[in-house]
Each structure stands twice: as structure tokens, then as C-alpha cells.
PDB file of C-alpha atoms in Angstrom:
ATOM      1  CA  MET A1124      11.289  13.342  15.625  1.00  0.00           C
ATOM      2  CA  PRO A1125      10.625  12.788  11.891  1.00  0.00           C
ATOM      3  CA  VAL A1126      11.026   9.219  10.682  1.00  0.00           C
ATOM      4  CA  PRO A1127      12.870   8.582   7.415  1.00  0.00           C
ATOM      5  CA  MET A1128      11.167   5.961   5.249  1.00  0.00           C
ATOM      6  CA  GLU A1129      13.804   3.294   5.992  1.00  0.00           C
ATOM      7  CA  THR A1130      13.757   3.796   9.781  1.00  0.00           C
ATOM      8  CA  THR A1131      12.441   1.022  11.972  1.00  0.00           C
ATOM      9  CA  ILE A1132       9.895   2.063  14.584  1.00  0.00           C
ATOM     10  CA  THR A1133      11.421   1.498  18.037  1.00  0.00           C
ATOM     11  CA  PHE A1134      10.471   1.767  21.684  1.00  0.00           C
ATOM     12  CA  ARG A1135      11.682   5.384  21.620  1.00  0.00           C
ATOM     13  CA  HIS A1136       8.907   6.087  19.120  1.00  0.00           C
ATOM     14  CA  VAL A1137       6.420   4.510  21.538  1.00  0.00           C
ATOM     15  CA  LEU A1138       7.560   6.878  24.284  1.00  0.00           C
ATOM     16  CA  ASP A1139       7.302   9.794  21.872  1.00  0.00           C
ATOM     17  CA  ALA A1140       3.810   8.660  20.835  1.00  0.00           C
ATOM     18  CA  ALA A1141       2.735   8.629  24.495  1.00  0.00           C
ATOM     19  CA  ALA A1142       3.891  12.231  24.912  1.00  0.00           C
ATOM     20  CA  PHE A1143       2.373  13.226  21.566  1.00  0.00           C
ATOM     21  CA  ALA A1144      -0.996  11.712  22.530  1.00  0.00           C
ATOM     22  CA  ALA A1145      -0.904  13.450  25.922  1.00  0.00           C
ATOM     23  CA  ARG A1146      -0.355  16.819  24.250  1.00  0.00           C
ATOM     24  CA  ALA A1147      -2.922  16.169  21.499  1.00  0.00           C
ATOM     25  CA  HIS A1148      -5.657  15.121  23.964  1.00  0.00           C
ATOM     26  CA  GLN A1149      -4.809  17.826  26.524  1.00  0.00           C
ATOM     27  CA  GLY A1150      -7.964  19.133  28.203  1.00  0.00           C
ATOM     28  CA  GLN A1151     -10.205  16.330  26.897  1.00  0.00           C
ATOM     29  CA  LEU A1152     -12.115  14.167  29.375  1.00  0.00           C
ATOM     30  CA  ARG A1153     -13.670  10.703  29.221  1.00  0.00           C
ATOM     31  CA  LYS A1154     -17.444  10.457  29.284  1.00  0.00           C
ATOM     32  CA  ASP A1155     -17.400  10.404  33.099  1.00  0.00           C
ATOM     33  CA  LYS A1156     -16.352  14.097  32.849  1.00  0.00           C
ATOM     34  CA  GLN A1157     -13.532  13.506  35.363  1.00  0.00           C
ATOM     35  CA  THR A1158     -10.889  11.245  33.833  1.00  0.00           C
ATOM     36  CA  PRO A1159      -8.373  12.794  31.417  1.00  0.00           C
ATOM     37  CA  TYR A1160      -9.058  11.318  27.984  1.00  0.00           C
ATOM     38  CA  VAL A1161      -5.419  10.372  27.413  1.00  0.00           C
ATOM     39  CA  SER A1162      -5.744   7.703  30.121  1.00  0.00           C
ATOM     40  CA  HIS A1163      -7.860   5.753  27.611  1.00  0.00           C
ATOM     41  CA  VAL A1164      -5.145   5.604  24.947  1.00  0.00           C
ATOM     42  CA  PHE A1165      -2.547   4.692  27.576  1.00  0.00           C
ATOM     43  CA  ARG A1166      -4.809   1.892  28.800  1.00  0.00           C
ATOM     44  CA  VAL A1167      -5.412   0.656  25.237  1.00  0.00           C
ATOM     45  CA  CYS A1168      -1.639   0.469  24.743  1.00  0.00           C
ATOM     46  CA  LEU A1169      -1.176  -1.424  28.025  1.00  0.00           C
ATOM     47  CA  ILE A1170      -3.999  -3.858  27.200  1.00  0.00           C
ATOM     48  CA  LEU A1171      -2.465  -4.494  23.796  1.00  0.00           C
ATOM     49  CA  ARG A1172       0.959  -5.164  25.313  1.00  0.00           C
ATOM     50  CA  ASP A1173       0.347  -6.680  28.746  1.00  0.00           C
ATOM     51  CA  LEU A1174      -2.966  -8.496  28.330  1.00  0.00           C
ATOM     52  CA  PHE A1175      -2.934  -9.383  24.636  1.00  0.00           C
ATOM     53  CA  GLY A1176       0.838  -9.910  24.526  1.00  0.00           C
ATOM     54  CA  PHE A1177       1.842  -7.758  21.535  1.00  0.00           C
ATOM     55  CA  ASN A1178       5.152  -5.877  21.807  1.00  0.00           C
ATOM     56  CA  ASP A1179       5.437  -4.577  18.235  1.00  0.00           C
ATOM     57  CA  PRO A1180       6.308  -0.864  18.615  1.00  0.00           C
ATOM     58  CA  ARG A1181       4.276  -0.037  15.486  1.00  0.00           C
ATOM     59  CA  MET A1182       1.172  -1.496  17.125  1.00  0.00           C
ATOM     60  CA  LEU A1183       1.873   0.261  20.411  1.00  0.00           C
ATOM     61  CA  CYS A1184       2.280   3.586  18.592  1.00  0.00           C
ATOM     62  CA  ALA A1185      -0.993   3.020  16.722  1.00  0.00           C
ATOM     63  CA  ALA A1186      -2.745   2.208  20.007  1.00  0.00           C
ATOM     64  CA  LEU A1187      -1.468   5.396  21.621  1.00  0.00           C
ATOM     65  CA  LEU A1188      -2.376   7.499  18.590  1.00  0.00           C
ATOM     66  CA  HIS A1189      -5.622   5.757  17.610  1.00  0.00           C
ATOM     67  CA  ASP A1190      -7.913   8.682  18.514  1.00  0.00           C
ATOM     68  CA  THR A1191      -5.659  11.595  17.542  1.00  0.00           C
ATOM     69  CA  VAL A1192      -6.935  12.035  13.984  1.00  0.00           C
ATOM     70  CA  GLU A1193     -10.571  11.537  14.990  1.00  0.00           C
ATOM     71  CA  ASP A1194     -10.616  13.670  18.134  1.00  0.00           C
ATOM     72  CA  THR A1195      -7.860  16.291  17.776  1.00  0.00           C
ATOM     73  CA  THR A1196      -6.347  18.586  15.156  1.00  0.00           C
ATOM     74  CA  THR A1197      -3.739  15.934  14.249  1.00  0.00           C
ATOM     75  CA  ASP A1198      -3.839  14.711  10.660  1.00  0.00           C
ATOM     76  CA  PHE A1199      -2.472  11.748   8.714  1.00  0.00           C
ATOM     77  CA  ASP A1200       0.546  13.685   7.454  1.00  0.00           C
ATOM     78  CA  ASP A1201       1.561  14.646  11.014  1.00  0.00           C
ATOM     79  CA  LEU A1202       1.642  10.980  11.986  1.00  0.00           C
ATOM     80  CA  ALA A1203       3.273   9.769   8.763  1.00  0.00           C
ATOM     81  CA  GLU A1204       6.112  12.255   9.148  1.00  0.00           C
ATOM     82  CA  ARG A1205       6.662  11.547  12.811  1.00  0.00           C
ATOM     83  CA  TYR A1206       6.010   7.772  13.040  1.00  0.00           C
ATOM     84  CA  SER A1207       5.874   6.305   9.498  1.00  0.00           C
ATOM     85  CA  ALA A1208       3.316   5.941   6.740  1.00  0.00           C
ATOM     86  CA  GLU A1209       2.445   2.491   8.080  1.00  0.00           C
ATOM     87  CA  VAL A1210       1.606   3.722  11.593  1.00  0.00           C
ATOM     88  CA  ALA A1211      -0.355   6.641  10.108  1.00  0.00           C
ATOM     89  CA  HIS A1212      -2.264   4.221   7.866  1.00  0.00           C
ATOM     90  CA  TRP A1213      -3.104   1.997  10.830  1.00  0.00           C
ATOM     91  CA  VAL A1214      -4.360   5.036  12.768  1.00  0.00           C
ATOM     92  CA  ALA A1215      -6.420   6.070   9.724  1.00  0.00           C
ATOM     93  CA  LEU A1216      -8.048   2.615   9.719  1.00  0.00           C
ATOM     94  CA  LEU A1217      -8.918   3.168  13.401  1.00  0.00           C
ATOM     95  CA  THR A1218     -10.488   6.567  12.611  1.00  0.00           C
ATOM     96  CA  LYS A1219     -14.174   7.131  11.903  1.00  0.00           C
ATOM     97  CA  ASP A1220     -15.187   9.572   9.182  1.00  0.00           C
ATOM     98  CA  LYS A1221     -17.214  12.107  11.154  1.00  0.00           C
ATOM     99  CA  ARG A1222     -18.446  13.729   7.944  1.00  0.00           C
ATOM    100  CA  LEU A1223     -20.816  10.783   7.416  1.00  0.00           C
ATOM    101  CA  PRO A1224     -24.146  10.274   9.186  1.00  0.00           C
ATOM    102  CA  GLU A1225     -23.696   7.948  12.166  1.00  0.00           C
ATOM    103  CA  ALA A1226     -25.170   4.781  10.602  1.00  0.00           C
ATOM    104  CA  ASP A1227     -23.112   5.203   7.413  1.00  0.00           C
ATOM    105  CA  ARG A1228     -20.022   6.116   9.446  1.00  0.00           C
ATOM    106  CA  GLU A1229     -20.275   2.991  11.609  1.00  0.00           C
ATOM    107  CA  ALA A1230     -20.890   0.717   8.602  1.00  0.00           C
ATOM    108  CA  ALA A1231     -17.923   2.156   6.700  1.00  0.00           C
ATOM    109  CA  TYR A1232     -15.736   1.967   9.797  1.00  0.00           C
ATOM    110  CA  LEU A1233     -16.530  -1.699  10.425  1.00  0.00           C
ATOM    111  CA  ARG A1234     -15.935  -2.594   6.757  1.00  0.00           C
ATOM    112  CA  GLY A1235     -12.551  -0.892   6.969  1.00  0.00           C
ATOM    113  CA  LEU A1236     -11.681  -2.731  10.184  1.00  0.00           C
ATOM    114  CA  GLN A1237     -12.673  -6.065   8.696  1.00  0.00           C
ATOM    115  CA  ALA A1238     -10.331  -5.486   5.742  1.00  0.00           C
ATOM    116  CA  ALA A1239      -7.516  -4.121   7.928  1.00  0.00           C
ATOM    117  CA  PRO A1240      -4.312  -5.955   8.891  1.00  0.00           C
ATOM    118  CA  TRP A1241      -4.604  -8.104  12.014  1.00  0.00           C
ATOM    119  CA  GLN A1242      -2.436  -5.584  13.925  1.00  0.00           C
ATOM    120  CA  VAL A1243      -5.120  -2.906  13.465  1.00  0.00           C
ATOM    121  CA  LYS A1244      -7.820  -5.345  14.546  1.00  0.00           C
ATOM    122  CA  ALA A1245      -5.818  -6.123  17.697  1.00  0.00           C
ATOM    123  CA  CYS A1246      -5.662  -2.383  18.479  1.00  0.00           C
ATOM    124  CA  LYS A1247      -9.422  -2.110  18.019  1.00  0.00           C
ATOM    125  CA  LEU A1248      -9.994  -5.099  20.294  1.00  0.00           C
ATOM    126  CA  ALA A1249      -7.873  -3.410  22.971  1.00  0.00           C
ATOM    127  CA  ASP A1250      -9.967  -0.255  22.482  1.00  0.00           C
ATOM    128  CA  VAL A1251     -13.202  -2.234  22.849  1.00  0.00           C
ATOM    129  CA  TYR A1252     -11.803  -3.993  25.911  1.00  0.00           C
ATOM    130  CA  ASP A1253     -10.945  -0.706  27.602  1.00  0.00           C
ATOM    131  CA  ASN A1254     -14.335   0.794  26.785  1.00  0.00           C
ATOM    132  CA  LEU A1255     -15.995  -2.257  28.361  1.00  0.00           C
ATOM    133  CA  LEU A1256     -13.795  -1.923  31.456  1.00  0.00           C
ATOM    134  CA  ASP A1257     -14.575   1.773  31.694  1.00  0.00           C
ATOM    135  CA  MET A1258     -18.332   1.504  31.188  1.00  0.00           C
ATOM    136  CA  THR A1259     -19.062   1.150  34.902  1.00  0.00           C
ATOM    137  CA  GLY A1260     -18.196   4.853  35.209  1.00  0.00           C
ATOM    138  CA  LEU A1261     -20.953   5.751  32.752  1.00  0.00           C
ATOM    139  CA  PRO A1262     -24.485   6.669  33.750  1.00  0.00           C
ATOM    140  CA  PRO A1263     -26.679   3.536  33.698  1.00  0.00           C
ATOM    141  CA  GLU A1264     -28.634   4.803  30.675  1.00  0.00           C
ATOM    142  CA  ARG A1265     -25.397   4.959  28.566  1.00  0.00           C
ATOM    143  CA  GLN A1266     -24.196   1.451  29.419  1.00  0.00           C
ATOM    144  CA  PRO A1267     -26.517  -0.442  27.012  1.00  0.00           C
ATOM    145  CA  HIS A1268     -25.201   1.686  24.130  1.00  0.00           C
ATOM    146  CA  THR A1269     -21.605   0.820  25.067  1.00  0.00           C
ATOM    147  CA  LEU A1270     -22.468  -2.885  25.212  1.00  0.00           C
ATOM    148  CA  GLN A1271     -24.301  -2.715  21.885  1.00  0.00           C
ATOM    149  CA  ARG A1272     -21.416  -0.899  20.178  1.00  0.00           C
ATOM    150  CA  ALA A1273     -18.866  -3.365  21.619  1.00  0.00           C
ATOM    151  CA  ARG A1274     -20.982  -6.301  20.409  1.00  0.00           C
ATOM    152  CA  HIS A1275     -21.145  -4.756  16.927  1.00  0.00           C
ATOM    153  CA  TYR A1276     -17.341  -4.549  16.725  1.00  0.00           C
ATOM    154  CA  LEU A1277     -16.762  -7.957  18.311  1.00  0.00           C
ATOM    155  CA  ASP A1278     -19.187  -9.609  15.882  1.00  0.00           C
ATOM    156  CA  GLY A1279     -17.503  -7.921  12.929  1.00  0.00           C
ATOM    157  CA  LEU A1280     -13.967  -8.722  14.061  1.00  0.00           C
ATOM    158  CA  SER A1281     -14.874 -12.338  14.840  1.00  0.00           C
ATOM    159  CA  GLU A1282     -15.534 -13.084  11.166  1.00  0.00           C
ATOM    160  CA  ALA A1283     -12.552 -15.049   9.790  1.00  0.00           C
ATOM    161  CA  PRO A1284     -10.048 -13.897  12.438  1.00  0.00           C
ATOM    162  CA  SER A1285      -6.332 -14.442  11.984  1.00  0.00           C
ATOM    163  CA  PRO A1286      -4.635 -16.804  14.464  1.00  0.00           C
ATOM    164  CA  GLU A1287      -2.970 -13.836  16.212  1.00  0.00           C
ATOM    165  CA  LEU A1288      -6.411 -12.572  17.282  1.00  0.00           C
ATOM    166  CA  LYS A1289      -7.579 -15.771  19.000  1.00  0.00           C
ATOM    167  CA  ARG A1290      -6.611 -14.682  22.540  1.00  0.00           C
ATOM    168  CA  PRO A1291      -7.635 -11.013  22.197  1.00  0.00           C
ATOM    169  CA  LEU A1292     -11.035 -12.071  20.863  1.00  0.00           C
ATOM    170  CA  GLU A1293     -11.515 -14.602  23.671  1.00  0.00           C
ATOM    171  CA  LEU A1294     -10.631 -12.008  26.300  1.00  0.00           C
ATOM    172  CA  ALA A1295     -12.814  -9.291  24.781  1.00  0.00           C
ATOM    173  CA  TRP A1296     -15.806 -11.629  24.435  1.00  0.00           C
ATOM    174  CA  GLN A1297     -15.320 -12.829  28.028  1.00  0.00           C
ATOM    175  CA  LEU A1298     -15.385  -9.249  29.315  1.00  0.00           C
ATOM    176  CA  TRP A1299     -18.400  -8.437  27.128  1.00  0.00           C
ATOM    177  CA  ARG A1300     -20.290 -11.407  28.627  1.00  0.00           C
ATOM    178  CA  GLU A1301     -19.335 -10.295  32.157  1.00  0.00           C
ATOM    179  CA  ARG A1302     -20.543  -6.758  31.479  1.00  0.00           C
ATOM    180  CA  SER A1303     -23.748  -8.006  29.826  1.00  0.00           C
ATOM    181  CA  ILE A1304     -24.962  -9.888  32.889  1.00  0.00           C
ATOM    182  CA  GLU A1305     -27.715  -7.946  34.556  1.00  0.00           C
ATOM    183  CA  PRO A1306     -27.033  -7.222  38.228  1.00  0.00           C
ATOM    184  CA  GLU A1307     -29.305  -9.068  40.611  1.00  0.00           C
ATOM    185  CA  ALA A1308     -32.108  -6.987  42.071  1.00  0.00           C
TER     186      ALA A1308
END
């Protein structure tokens, strides 16, 4: 379903992106080693739409596709041809450069997110939110890392946020605080 440059991204593209993501992530599992990985990108899309309140099909496509370049054989050109250069660019901004050492990769990724359009930041906040929701399925020794990583992104995305990110940031911080409370012994 190639997209000519002048074509507007529609809900049909969102449905296609869901199928594309399912095929691209086929066989991959979440860190619990049981849940199909594609459930994460579906959940990120639903959080973006139903919890954060964004219905822009470009954003929903980016949410569904946000891990395809990083975690599959999909590349920028595949997404640009199928969904638009804008959607592909947003996915690229949500993609870490795995060629870099981890500390450099995370620093470069956060700098890119901070400079990104608010729509990309909203997708990342939905991603963080889902990872926080999902962390209870992780072994206890992995949970502090998830909390630390979420805090890193939330701190970075909280600097000079656009008005559109007020609610997503509030919701993500609220969930982070809930997950950070130590269970009573």
C-alpha cells in the first residue's frame, strides 16, 4: 500500500500498520518470554489513543511501528514508501542506534527525543507508560532498571513540554510513582 507524497494518512493506514507490525515482530516475545512482542506496540497505540486522547492516524501509525526499525529487518525506506516520509521520520526518532555503546546510545536517543515534535514525544510517553504497566511481569531484579529507564525518559521529556503533553506527562508520572512505591513487607 505505497503512499504517494500528497496522500493523507488515514485510519486504513493505521489498520495496515497494525498488520505490518504483527508480521514484522512475528516470533518475538516480551521480556517475560511468554507474551508476543507485538502486543506491546498494540498497547502503545491504544494508550496513545484511548488514555492520552490522540486520534491522529500519523501518530497511531508511528506508535504501531515504533520498534520495527530497531528490532526487525524493516528500514526507514520501507516505512516511508508505505506510510509517508513523516511517519518514517517519527519512527526513526523513536529508534535507538544500536551501533553505539549503551551510554552513548541512550544519551543520543534522549537528545533526539527532546528535539522531536510533540507527537513523537507523546508516542514515547505511551511507550514508557506501557513498559511501566508491564514491569510487574518482569523478574524482581529487572524492575529497578525499568523504573530507572522510565525516570530517565520522563525527566528528559518533562523539560519544556508542549501543552499537548500535559496530560500524558501527568499520567506517566503518576504511574511511575505508583510503580516506585516499595511493597510493604
